């Protein structure tokens, strides 16, 4: 890999689009390209790099799906993000914020490889080799965790290690999660990453402008199981000993769960017997157990009280090198280094957490 970029970098496709008027014009132009080409053959291109420890987005555009069997019947294509480029380095974390329905989850899913409509390039960490054990490149936590059939141990270790050569199973699971919509495309060719060596970020970059239409999910994308947590191929650190599981349960504020349900081997209907907040804590345990290079958390702690959410994010911050979250609570800011604000109509703004808080304080009159 090329020399690391010093800090998270956002740009708007090389254009000077910091001014909101310029950005708005770029987004409007992009929208007209997008809307006229919706249903065409453009796709979000995706690559993996075994040396990458973070995330690279290049000119990413995300739109709502269109065409037969996709999206909402008769609904117009909606621009969710335009011309978003950034580099997330190890130790950096991104909080995606914005009004309800502006496209935060869709953007996250597009980046993770679970959403197909758009254009641009996403580069994700990959396994060093198919047989490599000890690291899961990418892990995705949805708001509502998937609780598979099985005993408590199965819940805690889901989705478990992906054995070498089992990518076909992951692909099948992904295809099932996507509603069997056509074949999974091939992995795009590898090209040198971070080759541009972007300059350190100027603060408060805004964006908009780009093109793209419908999509692609390569076999190296994060695989999802029935809408639940997902990982990319490669083996995780599982299986875990009972002692390790008990320690992790303690970590995620479920110290008495094993005792309460009657043991690790007890089988119950877990989505009924555990509250949503408990299920979210189980999902965070899975994340900590897997120890991925890069994690995506889509409102994954939304059902938790503030102190518990803070404690879990404290652990994530310490143990997961790089992560992207969608969330609404201001307290999440302290657990992320940068903020991507979705402004609607595909527009966005990228700030450091401190800059974002400063702006918010001024906007709400809390700061002179
Ligand atoms: N499969 C789909 N087909 C077409 N449009 C969709 C699809 N899924 C979501 N959308 C639309 O995309 C837009 C963005 O949805 P998304 O869930 O990404 O928003 P969000 O910002 O995460 O919202 P919230 O904060 O309420 O969770 C919404 O208008 C939604 O209706």
mmCIF file of C-alpha atoms and ligand atoms in Angstrom, residues 64-65 70-72 78 80 98-107 115 299 326 328, ligand 1:
data_model
loop_
_atom_site.group_PDB
_atom_site.id
_atom_site.type_symbol
_atom_site.label_atom_id
_atom_site.label_comp_id
_atom_site.label_asym_id
_atom_site.label_seq_id
_atom_site.Cartn_x
_atom_site.Cartn_y
_atom_site.Cartn_z
ATOM 1 C CA UNK A 64 -32.596 4.369 -4.724
ATOM 2 C CA UNK A 65 -33.120 1.215 -6.779
ATOM 3 C CA UNK A 70 -36.515 -3.217 -7.342
ATOM 4 C CA UNK A 71 -37.441 -0.401 -5.028
ATOM 5 C CA UNK A 72 -40.948 0.902 -4.604
ATOM 6 C CA UNK A 78 -33.906 9.480 -5.349
ATOM 7 C CA UNK A 80 -28.965 9.751 -1.668
ATOM 8 C CA UNK A 98 -28.798 13.592 8.931
ATOM 9 C CA UNK A 99 -32.560 13.804 8.925
ATOM 10 C CA UNK A 100 -34.681 10.692 8.784
ATOM 11 C CA UNK A 101 -35.032 9.350 5.239
ATOM 12 C CA UNK A 102 -32.082 11.306 3.804
ATOM 13 C CA UNK A 103 -30.242 8.092 2.973
ATOM 14 C CA UNK A 104 -27.858 7.342 5.847
ATOM 15 C CA UNK A 105 -28.627 3.617 6.014
ATOM 16 C CA UNK A 106 -28.643 3.293 2.241
ATOM 17 C CA UNK A 107 -25.243 4.970 2.023
ATOM 18 C CA UNK A 115 -26.923 -1.923 -1.666
ATOM 19 C CA UNK A 299 -28.071 2.456 14.462
ATOM 20 C CA UNK A 326 -25.158 5.740 11.565
ATOM 21 C CA UNK A 328 -28.842 10.161 15.895
HETATM 22 N N1 LIG B 1 -35.351 -0.676 -1.418
HETATM 23 C C1 LIG B 1 -35.643 0.595 -1.609
HETATM 24 N N2 LIG B 1 -36.134 1.010 -2.785
HETATM 25 C C2 LIG B 1 -36.428 2.303 -3.015
HETATM 26 N N3 LIG B 1 -36.254 3.266 -2.093
HETATM 27 C C3 LIG B 1 -35.775 2.905 -0.910
HETATM 28 C C4 LIG B 1 -35.446 1.568 -0.587
HETATM 29 N N4 LIG B 1 -34.982 1.522 0.686
HETATM 30 C C5 LIG B 1 -35.024 2.792 1.145
HETATM 31 N N5 LIG B 1 -35.496 3.605 0.193
HETATM 32 C C6 LIG B 1 -35.692 5.045 0.301
HETATM 33 O O1 LIG B 1 -34.425 5.665 0.392
HETATM 34 C C7 LIG B 1 -34.517 6.804 1.236
HETATM 35 C C8 LIG B 1 -33.439 6.727 2.286
HETATM 36 O O2 LIG B 1 -33.731 5.678 3.189
HETATM 37 P P1 LIG B 1 -32.731 5.338 4.378
HETATM 38 O O3 LIG B 1 -33.307 4.216 5.163
HETATM 39 O O4 LIG B 1 -31.370 5.165 3.826
HETATM 40 O O5 LIG B 1 -32.796 6.702 5.206
HETATM 41 P P2 LIG B 1 -32.174 7.044 6.628
HETATM 42 O O6 LIG B 1 -31.552 8.394 6.505
HETATM 43 O O7 LIG B 1 -31.290 5.947 7.101
HETATM 44 O O8 LIG B 1 -33.501 7.121 7.511
HETATM 45 P P3 LIG B 1 -33.732 6.883 9.091
HETATM 46 O O9 LIG B 1 -32.909 7.903 9.852
HETATM 47 O O10 LIG B 1 -35.198 7.131 9.245
HETATM 48 O O11 LIG B 1 -33.351 5.461 9.404
HETATM 49 C C9 LIG B 1 -35.924 6.820 1.827
HETATM 50 O O12 LIG B 1 -36.686 7.746 1.075
HETATM 51 C C10 LIG B 1 -36.427 5.419 1.586
HETATM 52 O O13 LIG B 1 -37.815 5.395 1.384
#
